[in-house]
Structure formats: C-alpha cells, structure tokens
Coordinates of C-alpha atoms and ligand atoms in Angstrom, one line a residue:
M1 CA 55.6 17.9 -1.3
T2 CA 56.6 20.6 1.1
E3 CA 59.0 20.0 4.0
S4 CA 56.4 20.8 6.6
H5 CA 54.8 17.5 6.1
P6 CA 55.9 14.9 8.5
A7 CA 57.8 12.0 6.9
P8 CA 55.5 9.1 6.2
A9 CA 56.1 6.9 9.2
T10 CA 56.4 3.2 8.9
S11 CA 54.2 1.2 11.2
N12 CA 57.0 0.3 13.6
S13 CA 58.5 3.7 13.8
A14 CA 58.5 5.4 17.3
G15 CA 56.8 8.6 16.1
N16 CA 53.9 6.6 14.6
P17 CA 50.5 7.0 16.3
H18 CA 49.8 3.4 16.2
F19 CA 53.1 2.5 17.7
I20 CA 52.6 4.9 20.5
L21 CA 49.1 3.6 21.1
E22 CA 50.4 0.1 21.5
H23 CA 53.7 0.7 23.2
T24 CA 53.1 3.6 25.5
F25 CA 49.4 3.1 26.3
G26 CA 49.1 -0.6 25.7
Y27 CA 46.0 -0.5 23.5
T28 CA 45.6 -2.4 20.3
G29 CA 43.2 -0.3 18.3
F30 CA 41.9 3.3 18.1
R31 CA 38.2 4.0 18.9
G32 CA 35.8 5.9 16.9
D33 CA 37.3 9.2 15.6
Q34 CA 40.4 9.0 17.5
E35 CA 42.7 8.1 14.6
A36 CA 41.3 10.7 12.3
I37 CA 41.6 13.3 15.0
I38 CA 45.2 12.3 15.8
N39 CA 46.0 12.5 12.0
T40 CA 44.5 15.9 11.7
L41 CA 46.7 17.3 14.5
V42 CA 49.8 15.4 13.4
A43 CA 49.4 17.0 10.0
G44 CA 49.2 20.5 11.8
D45 CA 45.6 21.2 11.4
D46 CA 43.1 22.4 14.1
A47 CA 40.3 20.2 15.4
L48 CA 37.1 20.6 17.4
V49 CA 36.2 17.3 19.2
L50 CA 32.8 16.5 20.8
M51 CA 33.0 13.2 22.3
P52 CA 31.0 11.8 25.4
T53 CA 32.7 11.3 28.7
G54 CA 34.7 8.0 28.5
G55 CA 34.9 8.3 24.8
G56 CA 38.7 8.6 24.9
K57 CA 39.4 12.3 24.5
S58 CA 42.7 12.3 26.2
L59 CA 44.5 10.1 23.6
C60 CA 43.3 12.5 20.9
Y61 CA 45.9 15.1 22.1
Q62 CA 48.4 12.9 24.0
I63 CA 49.4 10.9 21.1
P64 CA 49.9 13.7 18.6
A65 CA 51.8 15.6 21.2
L66 CA 54.1 12.6 21.4
A67 CA 54.2 12.1 17.7
R68 CA 55.1 15.7 16.8
P69 CA 58.3 17.4 17.8
G70 CA 58.1 19.7 20.9
C71 CA 55.8 19.8 24.0
G72 CA 52.0 19.6 24.0
I73 CA 50.4 22.2 26.1
V74 CA 47.1 21.1 27.8
I75 CA 44.8 23.7 29.1
S76 CA 42.5 22.4 31.8
P77 CA 40.4 24.3 34.3
L78 CA 40.8 21.9 37.1
I79 CA 44.0 22.3 39.1
A80 CA 43.1 19.5 41.5
L81 CA 43.0 16.9 38.7
M82 CA 46.3 17.8 37.0
Q83 CA 48.4 15.8 39.4
D84 CA 46.5 12.6 38.7
Q85 CA 46.5 13.1 35.0
V86 CA 50.2 13.7 35.1
E87 CA 50.8 10.7 37.3
A88 CA 48.9 8.5 35.1
L89 CA 51.1 9.7 32.0
R90 CA 54.3 9.2 33.9
A91 CA 53.2 5.6 34.9
A92 CA 52.9 5.1 31.0
G93 CA 56.5 6.5 30.7
V94 CA 55.5 9.9 29.2
A95 CA 57.6 13.0 30.3
A96 CA 54.7 14.9 31.7
A97 CA 54.4 17.9 34.2
F98 CA 52.0 20.6 35.3
L99 CA 52.5 24.1 36.2
N100 CA 50.0 25.6 38.7
S101 CA 49.8 27.6 41.9
S102 CA 50.3 24.5 44.0
L103 CA 53.9 24.3 43.0
G104 CA 56.8 26.2 44.8
Y105 CA 59.1 28.6 43.0
D106 CA 61.9 26.1 42.6
E107 CA 59.7 23.3 41.3
A108 CA 58.2 25.6 38.8
Q109 CA 61.6 26.9 37.8
Q110 CA 62.6 23.4 37.2
I111 CA 59.6 22.6 35.1
E112 CA 60.2 25.7 33.0
G113 CA 63.9 24.7 32.4
R114 CA 62.8 21.2 31.3
L115 CA 60.2 22.8 28.8
L116 CA 63.0 25.1 27.4
R117 CA 65.4 22.3 27.1
G118 CA 62.9 20.2 25.1
E119 CA 62.7 17.5 27.7
L120 CA 58.9 17.6 28.2
E121 CA 56.4 16.0 26.1
L122 CA 53.2 17.2 27.8
L123 CA 52.6 20.2 30.1
Y124 CA 49.3 20.9 31.8
L125 CA 48.4 24.4 32.6
A126 CA 45.3 26.3 34.0
P127 CA 44.0 29.0 31.7
E128 CA 44.8 31.8 34.1
R129 CA 48.4 30.6 34.3
L130 CA 48.7 30.3 30.5
L131 CA 47.5 33.9 29.9
Q132 CA 50.0 35.5 32.2
P133 CA 52.4 37.4 29.9
R134 CA 55.3 35.6 31.6
T135 CA 54.0 32.2 30.6
L136 CA 53.1 33.3 27.0
D137 CA 56.8 34.6 26.7
L138 CA 58.0 31.3 28.1
L139 CA 56.0 29.3 25.6
A140 CA 57.2 31.5 22.7
R141 CA 60.8 30.5 23.6
A142 CA 59.9 26.7 23.7
K143 CA 59.0 24.3 21.0
I144 CA 55.3 23.6 21.1
S145 CA 53.7 20.6 19.4
L146 CA 50.0 21.5 20.0
F147 CA 47.6 23.2 22.2
A148 CA 44.9 21.1 23.7
I149 CA 42.0 23.1 25.2
D150 CA 40.2 20.6 27.5
E151 CA 36.6 21.2 28.9
A152 CA 36.2 23.7 26.0
H153 CA 32.6 24.3 26.9
C154 CA 33.8 26.6 29.7
V155 CA 33.8 29.4 27.1
S156 CA 30.1 29.1 26.8
Q157 CA 28.4 31.8 28.9
W158 CA 25.1 29.8 28.9
G159 CA 26.7 26.8 30.5
H160 CA 27.1 26.2 34.1
D161 CA 30.9 26.0 34.0
F162 CA 31.6 29.4 32.4
R163 CA 35.3 30.7 32.9
A164 CA 36.0 34.1 31.8
D165 CA 39.6 33.1 31.2
Y166 CA 38.5 30.8 28.5
L167 CA 37.3 33.6 26.4
Q168 CA 40.9 35.0 26.1
L169 CA 42.2 31.6 24.7
S170 CA 41.5 32.8 21.2
C171 CA 44.8 34.8 21.5
L172 CA 46.7 31.5 21.1
H173 CA 45.7 31.5 17.4
Q174 CA 47.2 35.0 17.0
R175 CA 50.4 34.3 19.1
F176 CA 51.1 30.8 17.8
P177 CA 49.6 30.6 14.3
E178 CA 51.6 27.6 13.3
V179 CA 50.8 25.5 16.3
P180 CA 47.8 23.2 15.9
R181 CA 45.0 23.4 18.4
V182 CA 42.3 21.0 19.5
A183 CA 39.3 22.0 21.7
L184 CA 37.6 19.1 23.4
T185 CA 34.3 18.8 25.3
A186 CA 31.7 16.3 26.4
T187 CA 28.9 18.8 26.3
A188 CA 26.4 17.7 23.5
D189 CA 24.2 20.6 22.9
Q190 CA 24.4 22.5 19.6
R191 CA 24.4 26.0 20.9
T192 CA 27.5 25.2 23.0
R193 CA 29.2 23.7 20.0
R194 CA 28.7 26.8 17.9
E195 CA 29.9 29.0 20.8
I196 CA 33.2 27.1 21.1
A197 CA 33.9 27.3 17.4
Q198 CA 33.3 30.9 17.4
R199 CA 34.9 32.1 20.6
L200 CA 38.0 29.9 20.3
D201 CA 38.5 31.1 16.7
L202 CA 38.1 27.4 15.4
A203 CA 36.1 28.2 12.3
N204 CA 38.6 26.4 10.1
A205 CA 39.0 23.5 12.4
R206 CA 37.7 20.1 11.4
H207 CA 34.9 19.1 13.5
F208 CA 34.6 15.5 14.9
V209 CA 31.3 14.9 16.6
S210 CA 30.9 11.5 18.0
S211 CA 27.7 9.6 19.0
F212 CA 26.9 10.8 22.5
D213 CA 25.6 7.4 23.3
R214 CA 27.1 5.7 26.4
P215 CA 26.0 2.1 25.9
N216 CA 27.5 0.8 29.1
I217 CA 25.4 3.1 31.3
Q218 CA 22.1 1.6 32.2
Y219 CA 19.4 4.3 32.9
R220 CA 16.8 3.8 35.4
I221 CA 14.3 6.4 36.6
A222 CA 11.9 5.5 39.2
P223 CA 9.2 7.4 41.3
K224 CA 10.4 8.2 44.9
N225 CA 8.4 6.3 47.4
N226 CA 11.0 5.6 50.2
P227 CA 14.1 7.0 48.8
K228 CA 16.4 5.8 51.6
R229 CA 15.0 2.4 51.4
Q230 CA 15.2 2.4 47.6
L231 CA 18.9 3.6 47.7
L232 CA 19.9 1.1 50.3
Q233 CA 18.3 -1.8 48.4
F234 CA 20.1 -0.6 45.2
L235 CA 23.5 -0.4 46.9
N236 CA 23.1 -3.6 48.9
N237 CA 21.8 -5.6 46.0
E238 CA 23.9 -4.4 43.2
Q239 CA 26.7 -2.1 44.2
Q240 CA 28.6 -3.8 47.1
G241 CA 32.0 -2.3 47.4
H242 CA 31.5 -0.1 44.3
A243 CA 32.5 3.5 44.0
G244 CA 29.7 5.8 43.1
V245 CA 28.2 9.4 43.4
V246 CA 24.9 10.1 45.1
Y247 CA 23.6 13.6 44.1
C248 CA 21.4 15.7 46.2
L249 CA 20.0 19.2 45.7
S250 CA 20.8 20.8 49.1
R251 CA 23.9 20.8 51.3
S252 CA 21.9 19.8 54.3
K253 CA 20.4 16.7 52.5
V254 CA 24.0 15.9 51.3
E255 CA 25.1 15.8 55.0
S256 CA 22.2 13.9 56.4
T257 CA 22.4 11.3 53.6
A258 CA 26.1 10.9 54.0
D259 CA 25.7 10.4 57.7
W260 CA 23.0 7.9 57.2
L261 CA 24.9 5.9 54.7
Q262 CA 27.9 5.8 57.1
Q263 CA 25.6 4.4 59.9
Q264 CA 24.5 1.8 57.4
G265 CA 28.1 0.7 57.1
F266 CA 29.0 2.4 53.8
N267 CA 32.3 4.3 53.1
A268 CA 30.4 7.5 52.2
L269 CA 31.7 11.1 52.3
P270 CA 29.9 14.4 52.0
Y271 CA 31.0 17.0 49.4
H272 CA 29.4 20.5 48.8
A273 CA 30.5 24.1 48.4
G274 CA 29.8 24.9 52.0
L275 CA 32.5 22.6 53.3
P276 CA 35.9 24.0 54.0
A277 CA 38.3 23.8 50.9
H278 CA 40.6 21.4 52.8
V279 CA 37.8 19.0 53.7
R280 CA 36.6 19.0 50.1
A281 CA 40.0 18.4 48.8
E282 CA 40.5 15.5 51.3
H283 CA 37.2 13.9 50.3
Q284 CA 37.9 14.2 46.7
R285 CA 41.4 12.6 47.3
R286 CA 39.8 9.7 49.2
F287 CA 37.2 9.2 46.4
L288 CA 39.9 9.0 43.8
R289 CA 42.4 7.0 45.9
E290 CA 40.5 4.6 47.9
E291 CA 38.3 1.9 46.6
G292 CA 34.6 1.7 46.9
V293 CA 34.0 5.2 48.3
I294 CA 30.6 6.7 47.8
M295 CA 30.6 10.4 47.3
V296 CA 27.4 12.1 48.6
A297 CA 27.4 15.5 46.8
T298 CA 25.7 18.5 45.3
I299 CA 26.4 19.3 41.8
A300 CA 29.4 21.2 43.0
F301 CA 31.2 17.9 42.7
G302 CA 32.1 16.2 39.6
M303 CA 33.3 18.4 36.7
G304 CA 36.2 16.7 35.2
I305 CA 36.5 14.1 37.8
D306 CA 38.0 11.4 35.5
K307 CA 37.9 8.4 37.9
P308 CA 37.4 5.7 35.4
D309 CA 35.7 3.1 37.7
V310 CA 32.7 5.1 39.0
R311 CA 30.1 2.2 39.0
F312 CA 27.0 4.2 39.6
V313 CA 25.5 7.7 39.8
A314 CA 22.4 8.0 41.9
H315 CA 20.2 11.1 41.9
L316 CA 18.1 11.6 45.0
D317 CA 16.6 14.8 43.5
L318 CA 15.6 15.7 40.0
P319 CA 18.3 17.4 37.9
K320 CA 17.1 20.7 36.6
S321 CA 17.6 19.9 32.9
I322 CA 18.4 16.9 30.5
E323 CA 21.9 18.6 29.9
A324 CA 22.6 18.4 33.7
Y325 CA 21.3 14.9 33.9
Y326 CA 23.3 13.8 31.0
Q327 CA 26.5 15.3 32.3
E328 CA 26.1 14.1 35.8
T329 CA 25.2 10.5 34.8
G330 CA 28.0 10.6 32.4
R331 CA 30.6 10.4 35.3
A332 CA 29.7 6.8 35.6
G333 CA 31.6 4.1 33.8
R334 CA 34.2 6.0 31.9
D335 CA 36.2 2.8 31.7
G336 CA 33.5 1.4 29.4
E337 CA 32.6 -1.2 32.0
P338 CA 28.8 -1.6 33.0
A339 CA 27.6 1.2 35.1
I340 CA 24.1 2.3 36.4
A341 CA 22.5 5.7 36.5
L342 CA 19.6 5.7 38.9
L343 CA 17.3 8.6 39.3
L344 CA 14.5 8.8 42.0
Y345 CA 12.1 11.7 41.6
G346 CA 8.8 12.8 43.1
L347 CA 6.2 15.5 43.1
E348 CA 8.1 17.5 45.6
D349 CA 11.1 17.8 43.3
V350 CA 8.8 19.4 40.7
V351 CA 7.5 21.9 43.2
K352 CA 11.0 22.6 44.6
L353 CA 12.5 23.2 41.3
S354 CA 9.7 25.4 40.0
Q355 CA 9.9 27.4 43.1
M356 CA 13.7 27.8 42.7
G357 CA 13.0 29.1 39.2
A358 CA 10.2 31.5 40.1
T359 CA 12.1 33.1 43.0
S360 CA 15.4 33.6 41.2
E361 CA 16.4 37.0 40.2
C362 CA 16.6 36.1 36.5
S363 CA 14.8 37.6 33.6
E364 CA 11.4 36.3 32.6
E365 CA 12.9 34.9 29.4
H366 CA 15.5 33.1 31.3
K367 CA 12.9 31.6 33.7
R368 CA 10.8 30.5 30.8
Q369 CA 13.8 28.6 29.3
E370 CA 14.6 27.1 32.7
R371 CA 11.0 26.0 32.9
Q372 CA 11.2 24.4 29.4
R373 CA 14.3 22.5 30.4
L374 CA 12.7 21.2 33.5
D375 CA 9.7 20.1 31.6
A376 CA 11.8 18.2 29.1
M377 CA 13.6 16.5 32.1
L378 CA 10.2 15.6 33.6
G379 CA 9.1 14.2 30.2
L380 CA 12.0 11.9 30.2
C381 CA 11.1 10.7 33.6
E382 CA 7.5 9.8 32.7
I383 CA 7.9 8.3 29.2
T384 CA 7.1 4.7 28.9
S385 CA 9.4 4.1 25.9
C386 CA 13.2 3.7 25.7
R387 CA 15.0 6.3 27.8
R388 CA 18.2 6.3 25.8
R389 CA 16.3 7.0 22.6
A390 CA 14.5 10.0 24.1
L391 CA 17.7 11.2 25.8
L392 CA 19.8 11.1 22.5
R393 CA 16.9 12.6 20.5
Y394 CA 17.1 15.6 22.8
F395 CA 20.7 16.0 21.6
E396 CA 19.4 15.5 18.0
E397 CA 20.8 12.1 17.6
E398 CA 18.6 9.2 16.5
L399 CA 19.1 5.6 17.6
A400 CA 18.1 3.0 15.1
A401 CA 16.5 0.7 17.6
D402 CA 15.5 0.6 21.3
C403 CA 18.5 0.2 23.4
G404 CA 17.8 -2.8 25.6
N405 CA 19.6 -1.4 28.5
C406 CA 17.4 1.1 30.1
D407 CA 14.6 0.3 32.7
T408 CA 11.7 0.7 30.2
C409 CA 13.4 -1.5 27.7
L410 CA 14.1 -4.2 30.2
E411 CA 10.7 -4.1 31.7
T412 CA 7.9 -2.5 29.7
P413 CA 6.2 -0.2 32.1
A414 CA 2.5 -1.2 32.7
T415 CA -0.1 1.5 32.3
W416 CA -3.6 1.8 33.6
D417 CA -6.7 3.8 32.7
A418 CA -6.5 6.7 35.1
S419 CA -9.1 8.8 33.5
E420 CA -11.6 8.7 36.4
A421 CA -9.0 9.2 39.0
A422 CA -7.7 12.1 37.1
R423 CA -11.2 13.6 36.8
K424 CA -11.6 13.3 40.6
L425 CA -8.3 15.0 41.3
M426 CA -9.1 17.8 38.7
S427 CA -12.4 18.3 40.3
A428 CA -11.0 18.5 43.8
V429 CA -8.5 21.1 42.5
Y430 CA -11.3 23.0 40.9
R431 CA -13.8 22.8 43.7
T432 CA -11.3 24.0 46.3
G433 CA -10.6 27.1 44.2
Q434 CA -7.2 26.2 42.6
R435 CA -5.5 27.9 45.7
F436 CA -4.1 24.7 47.5
G437 CA -1.0 22.6 47.1
A438 CA -1.2 18.9 46.4
A439 CA -0.9 17.8 50.0
H440 CA -4.2 19.5 51.0
V441 CA -5.9 18.6 47.8
I442 CA -5.1 15.0 48.5
D443 CA -6.3 15.3 52.1
V444 CA -9.7 16.5 50.8
L445 CA -9.9 13.7 48.2
R446 CA -9.0 11.1 50.8
G447 CA -11.5 12.6 53.4
A448 CA -8.8 13.4 55.9
D449 CA -9.7 15.2 59.1
T450 CA -7.1 17.9 59.3
E451 CA -7.4 21.3 60.8
K452 CA -6.9 22.8 57.4
V453 CA -9.7 20.9 55.9
R454 CA -12.1 22.0 58.9
Q455 CA -10.7 25.6 58.6
F456 CA -11.7 26.0 55.0
G457 CA -14.9 24.0 55.4
H458 CA -13.6 21.4 52.8
D459 CA -15.2 18.6 54.7
R460 CA -18.4 19.8 53.2
N461 CA -16.9 20.1 49.7
S462 CA -18.5 17.8 47.0
T463 CA -15.1 16.1 46.4
Y464 CA -14.4 15.4 50.0
G465 CA -13.6 11.7 50.5
I466 CA -14.3 10.8 46.8
G467 CA -10.8 9.4 46.5
A468 CA -10.5 7.4 49.8
D469 CA -9.9 4.2 47.9
M470 CA -6.4 5.2 47.0
S471 CA -3.3 5.9 49.3
A472 CA -1.9 9.5 49.6
N473 CA 1.2 8.1 47.8
E474 CA -0.9 6.9 44.8
W475 CA -2.6 10.2 44.6
R476 CA 0.8 12.0 44.6
A477 CA 2.0 9.9 41.7
I478 CA -1.1 10.7 39.8
A479 CA -0.8 14.4 40.6
R480 CA 2.9 14.3 39.5
Q481 CA 2.2 12.7 36.1
L482 CA -0.6 15.2 35.5
V483 CA 1.6 18.1 36.2
V484 CA 4.4 16.6 34.0
R485 CA 1.9 15.9 31.2
G486 CA 0.6 19.5 31.4
Y487 CA -2.9 18.8 32.7
L488 CA -2.2 20.5 36.0
R489 CA 0.3 23.2 36.8
V490 CA 2.0 24.2 40.1
N491 CA 1.8 27.9 40.6
A492 CA 5.0 28.8 42.3
E493 CA 3.8 32.4 42.9
A494 CA 0.7 31.2 44.8
F495 CA 2.0 28.8 47.4
N496 CA 2.5 26.1 44.9
A497 CA -1.2 25.8 44.2
L498 CA -2.3 23.2 41.8
Q499 CA -4.2 24.7 39.0
L500 CA -6.0 23.4 36.0
T501 CA -4.8 24.1 32.4
E502 CA -6.6 24.2 29.1
Q503 CA -5.4 20.7 28.3
C504 CA -7.6 19.0 31.0
R505 CA -10.9 20.0 29.4
P506 CA -11.3 16.8 27.2
V507 CA -10.4 14.7 30.2
L508 CA -13.0 16.4 32.4
R509 CA -15.6 16.0 29.8
G510 CA -14.8 12.3 29.3
E511 CA -13.5 12.7 25.8
E512 CA -10.0 11.7 26.4
T513 CA -8.7 8.4 28.0
L514 CA -5.7 9.0 30.2
L515 CA -3.2 6.2 30.4
L516 CA -0.7 6.6 33.3
R517 CA 2.1 4.5 34.5
T518 CA 0.9 1.9 37.0
L519 CA 1.8 3.0 40.4
P520 CA 4.6 1.1 42.1
K521 CA 3.4 -0.6 45.1
S522 CA 4.9 0.7 48.4
A523 CA 6.0 -3.0 49.0
P524 CA 9.5 -3.9 48.2
A525 CA 10.4 -4.1 44.5
K526 CA 8.1 -6.7 42.8
A527 CA 9.7 -10.0 42.1
S528 CA 7.7 -10.2 38.8
G529 CA 9.3 -9.3 35.5
R530 CA 13.0 -9.6 34.7
D531 CA 15.8 -8.7 36.9
V532 CA 16.6 -5.2 35.6
S533 CA 20.4 -5.8 36.2
A534 CA 20.2 -8.6 33.6
G535 CA 20.8 -6.3 30.7
A536 CA 24.2 -5.2 32.1
P537 CA 26.8 -7.7 30.8
R538 CA 28.8 -7.3 33.9
A539 CA 31.4 -10.2 34.0
E540 CA 30.9 -11.1 37.6
I541 CA 33.9 -12.8 39.3
S542 CA 33.2 -16.5 39.8
A543 CA 33.6 -17.8 43.2
E544 CA 36.6 -19.9 41.9
D545 CA 38.3 -16.8 40.6
Q546 CA 37.5 -14.6 43.6
P547 CA 40.8 -15.3 45.6
L548 CA 43.0 -14.4 42.6
W549 CA 40.8 -11.3 41.9
D550 CA 41.2 -10.2 45.5
A551 CA 45.0 -10.8 45.5
L552 CA 45.3 -8.8 42.1
R553 CA 43.5 -5.9 43.6
A554 CA 45.4 -6.1 46.8
L555 CA 48.7 -5.9 44.9
R556 CA 47.4 -3.1 42.7
K557 CA 46.6 -1.3 45.9
S558 CA 49.9 -1.8 47.6
L559 CA 51.9 -0.7 44.4
A560 CA 49.6 2.4 44.2
E561 CA 50.2 3.3 47.8
E562 CA 54.0 2.8 47.4
R563 CA 53.8 5.5 44.7
G564 CA 51.1 7.7 46.2
V565 CA 48.9 7.4 43.2
P566 CA 45.3 6.1 42.8
P567 CA 44.9 2.4 42.0
Y568 CA 43.7 3.0 38.5
V569 CA 47.0 4.7 37.7
V570 CA 48.6 1.3 38.1
F571 CA 46.0 -0.8 36.2
H572 CA 42.3 -0.2 35.3
D573 CA 39.7 -2.7 36.4
A574 CA 39.3 -3.9 32.9
T575 CA 43.1 -4.7 32.7
L576 CA 42.9 -6.7 35.9
R577 CA 39.9 -8.4 34.7
E578 CA 41.6 -9.4 31.4
M579 CA 44.6 -10.7 33.5
L580 CA 42.2 -12.8 35.5
S581 CA 40.8 -14.5 32.4
A582 CA 44.0 -14.6 30.2
R583 CA 46.4 -15.6 33.0
P584 CA 49.5 -14.4 31.3
R585 CA 52.6 -16.4 32.1
N586 CA 55.4 -14.2 30.7
R587 CA 56.2 -10.6 29.7
D588 CA 55.0 -11.1 26.0
E589 CA 51.5 -12.4 27.2
M590 CA 51.4 -9.6 29.8
L591 CA 52.1 -7.1 27.0
A592 CA 49.1 -8.4 25.0
I593 CA 46.7 -7.3 27.8
S594 CA 44.8 -4.1 27.1
G595 CA 46.2 -1.2 29.1
I596 CA 49.8 -2.6 29.5
G597 CA 52.4 -0.8 27.5
D598 CA 56.2 -0.9 27.6
S599 CA 56.6 1.3 30.7
K600 CA 53.9 -0.4 32.8
L601 CA 55.2 -3.8 32.0
T602 CA 58.6 -2.6 33.2
K603 CA 57.2 -1.0 36.5
F604 CA 54.5 -3.6 37.3
G605 CA 55.0 -6.7 35.1
E606 CA 57.3 -8.8 37.5
P607 CA 55.1 -8.5 40.7
F608 CA 51.9 -9.4 38.8
L609 CA 53.5 -12.2 36.9
A610 CA 54.8 -13.6 40.2
L611 CA 51.4 -13.4 41.8
L612 CA 49.8 -15.1 38.8
Q613 CA 52.4 -17.9 39.0
E614 CA 51.4 -18.5 42.6
F615 CA 47.9 -19.1 41.6
E616 CA 48.7 -21.4 38.8
P617 CA 47.4 -24.9 39.3
A618 CA 50.2 -27.2 40.1
C619 CA 51.7 -28.6 36.9
T620 CA 51.0 -32.1 36.0
D621 CA 53.1 -33.6 33.2
V622 CA 51.2 -35.3 30.6
Ligands
LIG701 P1 37.3 11.2 28.2 O1 38.4 12.2 28.6 O2 36.8 11.3 26.8 O3 36.2 11.1 29.2 P2 39.4 9.2 28.6 O4 40.4 9.9 27.7 O5 39.6 9.4 30.1 O6 38.0 9.7 28.2 O7 39.3 7.7 28.2 C1 38.3 6.9 28.8 C2 38.9 5.5 29.0 O8 39.1 4.8 27.7 C3 40.2 5.6 29.7 O9 40.3 4.4 30.6 C4 41.2 5.2 28.6 O10 42.4 4.6 29.0 C5 40.4 4.3 27.7 N1 40.7 4.4 26.2 C6 40.8 5.5 25.6 N2 41.0 5.2 24.2 C7 41.2 3.8 24.2 C8 41.5 2.9 23.1 N3 41.7 3.2 21.9 N4 41.5 1.5 23.5 C9 41.3 1.2 24.7 N5 41.0 2.0 25.7 C10 41.0 3.3 25.5
LIG702 ZN1 16.2 1.7 26.1

C-alpha cells in the first residue's frame, strides 16, 4: 500500500461517494457506469466518458471533486450556462463558482482568493480562460482535485462544435501530470471518440461507453402534409403548457413560425444567429426560467442547454444527418420523464438539403459524405421497422428487441403495392426528358393545364394525365419515397430535375414489386389504430391531485423567483411528482424523496411541508 491511495472510506463517512450522492444530491443509487467512473477518478486515474444526454454525466465529476481534496476544475465551452450550473450546485450546498468574462475584476479576484485558500469545491472555466498563462499559474498554486473536460467532442474538427481552444487542452496533462482528468461527451460516433482520446492525450484513460439509448424519448417521424396544422394538433393534444424546442432550417421560417405560434396563444420565442446577442440571451433566459416556453430555433440553439424538463423537440425540417437528429432530439427529456421527438419531413426538404450540399464551397469528397449522411437520415424516415433500433444501429449499438416506444412500433405502418404508380411516375420523368423538377412532372401526370405544360407541349406527352386519379400530395409522397430509396435522384446541378437511376429498371420492366408506405390521408389524423401516446408512461396528474400539483409548482416558482434561479434548480418535476404521490409529512420522509439532499431540505423543506399539510385530508380519529 502506498500513501497515495485514499483511505478506505466507510459507508457513512463524508468523503464517500455514496454518502455524497445521498446527502448532497438526494439520490439513492448510482446509474449505469457512474459509480465505476467516480471510483476511477477518486483513485486518481483518467477517464473518457461517453454517455447520452440525460445519462447523468455531471455527477461523474462532481462527486469525485467533492470526494477528493482540492477543487475540481470544470472546462465548459458555454459561458451562458455556467451560472445555472453553479446555482444548481449551490442549491445543493456545494461551494461552486465560475470564472468568465461576465465577471468584474473584483468578483474574479474574490473567486481566485477562495480557490487559493482551498474554499472552493468546483470551479467552472471556459477553455480560453483556462489557457491564459495567468490562469494556469493560478491553478498551479492551488490544490486541484481533478479536471473535467465537458463537451469534449469540441476537439473534433469534423464535428459542428469544433473549438480550436480545445485542442490545447492536452497541455493539462503535461502541466498537471498528477491530477486526474475526465473528458465527457454525448456524441456517439466512433470517429469522434477516437479523436477525443487522441487529441486530449487520454490514451491511458479508462473508457466508459454507455448505451446511447434514450428510452424515455418517443421517436415519431411523419410526412409533412400540413405542417402547421400537424404541429398545432400535436401541441394542443399532447403538450399543453410544456416546454419544448421547434427546429426550423432557416431564420425566416423561425421568425414566421414563432409569430404564428404566438398568435395561436403559445408562449413561443424565436432564436437564431441573426438576432442581436442580447435578444438571444434574453430568450434563452426565459426558456430556462419560465415554464412552458416553446423555443422556435435554428440549430444555433441548443448545445449544452441542460434544461432537464424539455418535453418535446419538433423538427419542421429534415436534419442533415442522423448525428444531428440524435443530438437535437437528445435535448428532450433529460430528466428521464417521457418526452417526444417529432419530425415532419417532405420532398422539398430533400431537394433543399441536396441543393445546399451541391452549392457549398466544399470539396467533392466532403459533399459526397454529406450526401451519404443525408441518405442515411432519409432512410430512417422511410423505414417501416423500429426507429430506435435503426437509430442505434447507426451508432453501432444493437437493441435486443423492438422498442415499443416509437411510431412504427406503436402502429405498424401500412404498405401498399405502388409498382404501377411508380412506373407511371418514372415514365413521366423519362418522357419529359429528365429535365424537370417534381412539381412539373406531377402536373404532367395529373393532366394539369399550366403555362409550363403548354410551353413544353407536355399536354401531348404520352404520360399526360395518366395519374389523374391521385392527388398532387400523394404523388409527392411517392416521388419522395422513390428518391429516398434510390430509384430516382434529384439533380441539384440541373434545377433539381428528377432523374432515373439504374435501380429503377426492374420496376419499369415489371420484375420488382414496390411496397411503399401507405399515404397518410390529408384528413385529420385517423382515429383508427392505437393512440400513439399510449406508449409513453407519463404519469398524468389526476383531477383530484391537480390542485396540490398546481400549488406545489406555484411554490417552486415563487421560491425560484426569490432566488433568481430557474424552477428546476429548486426541485425537478420528478421530485415534485414524487412529493405528490408520497405526501411526506416530516423532514425524514422529505429526505427520502429523490432529488432532496441535506441542503435542499434545509432551504426548501419547511415551506413544502407546510403546503403539503394544508392539503392533508382532515384527520379523523379511529
Ligand atoms: P447529462 O449531463 O449527462 O446530460 P445530467 O448530469 O444533467 O446529464 O443528469 C441528467 C439528470 O439525471 C439530472 O436531472 C440529474 O439530476 C439526474 N441524475 C443523474 N444521476 C442520477 C442518479 N444517480 N439518480 C437520480 N437522478 C440522477
Ligand atoms: Zn421502436
């Protein structure tokens, strides 16, 4: 035994991870790899942690930072979020602080003083701040328990969140060889993993790769027919008063969608890179602090938003890859409560995205890769089997069974024999010279009398009017599926003309039967089949419990406002829900509720106990 090993802690000692989990964070057990990761760091070794959003990465470095002597340094790229993270820790009684450019000189001095005096347990820093020689010198004079590198995928030059500063973080290993380091990310793909290990000099770190499944997120992907109405129906029927994110591709669509939702009476706010910084900051603040705000945003919004109670993420445009889809939908349901990821997509998305790819300045190789990623995304949209299995398979993870919590599991998609319709469409594409986009080809098929039809003499074409029995919407859906499955392609370099591929020969010759998804009727969602929300085991509040539930939330809100923190810093929804069902009557029973530790009990226990007592049915002696 050498002296560097921590003394074996007994289960009730204050430096013991389990004790900290219970008393500081109010939880009864570790999840997944948490305990193994914490033990690795407590023992002084390095770790690389890949865990999906909501998996519980924070505790993996917070607990060892508390268990080891010295202050834990957390490197996070998002200055805007540091304050909330630090507030949440303070509510749990942890001596936490952040150092960033938002602080004045005096405040920063004060925090540096506390660090040097050993009064801090956790300190959050942005990478650029950390790498300043001044900061590195400061750290060299302090006692450091560990370095946690959050959002570690920012070292990846291929990812969309690349930060040049992150590359230099490998210097920590040289300057502080005895301090354990942990790098954490929710990015699932293999290449990024390898890059992190290599660039952060974590070759000798233990790797912890969790399952990337997010079982509480219900995946739904539907063709777009009337996106506004589809969204409205979803919000009205299932998401009343819930917080969520609606993603759109363009800034103008963000603005118009947010306006429209406001007109419909929703608390919706726009967010995109074109808005002034103070407006963005204000909208982000409101999203975090107020309840039930819907953020309508481009993908500029979201990285590291660790609001736990986002109940839905809706995409009104197709994400450009499965990685992006997974990351964006992953912002829903971090608290583990049921959440829904809804994606609406259509032929125009495919066209728009391939256009963006074709006109970008990137190399051919890069474009080809982008195209492949888009194809994989489209494949996910069109499959008729379990979405979650396909999604995880993409990240090289195999689920043992269908998930039971995605749209295709909940309601098996019906298919129909579309061979003849496909032949008609392919013929129309061919006979009009493979020079026209879907809209015109469909006009020809349906025998429409448009100027363009007359201009090109297509009213005399042999395919003119052969598809008049189906609506334009139905034809668009067929065209979309044929593109996605590779029978047709959209040539972005030639006015998005539809063209035939080799693959369509057997269909044209009648040798292949083509089964496509049954087209959704334009009428409101069919009443047949099961309710797709049935798979979500959301514990709805009963009418009887509603008054107490509202009162609990109102109390949480007023306590949060008094302190100027988001409501979830006081208690998460799951904690309130448990209070509602367990009805604790004293401090001990209160402590047994998940999410209530010593500090929160002291700060918030009394007012909640008093409130619960008010709702206690009048006592009748037996
Ligand atoms: P991540 O950073 O991986 O997205 P967080 O660290 O924010 O996830 O944790 C997600 C949620 O899970 C938080 O609400 C957190 O309090 C909760 N949580 C984490 N670990 C546990 C645990 N062992 N028991 C109960 N809840 C936990
Ligand atoms: Zn499924």
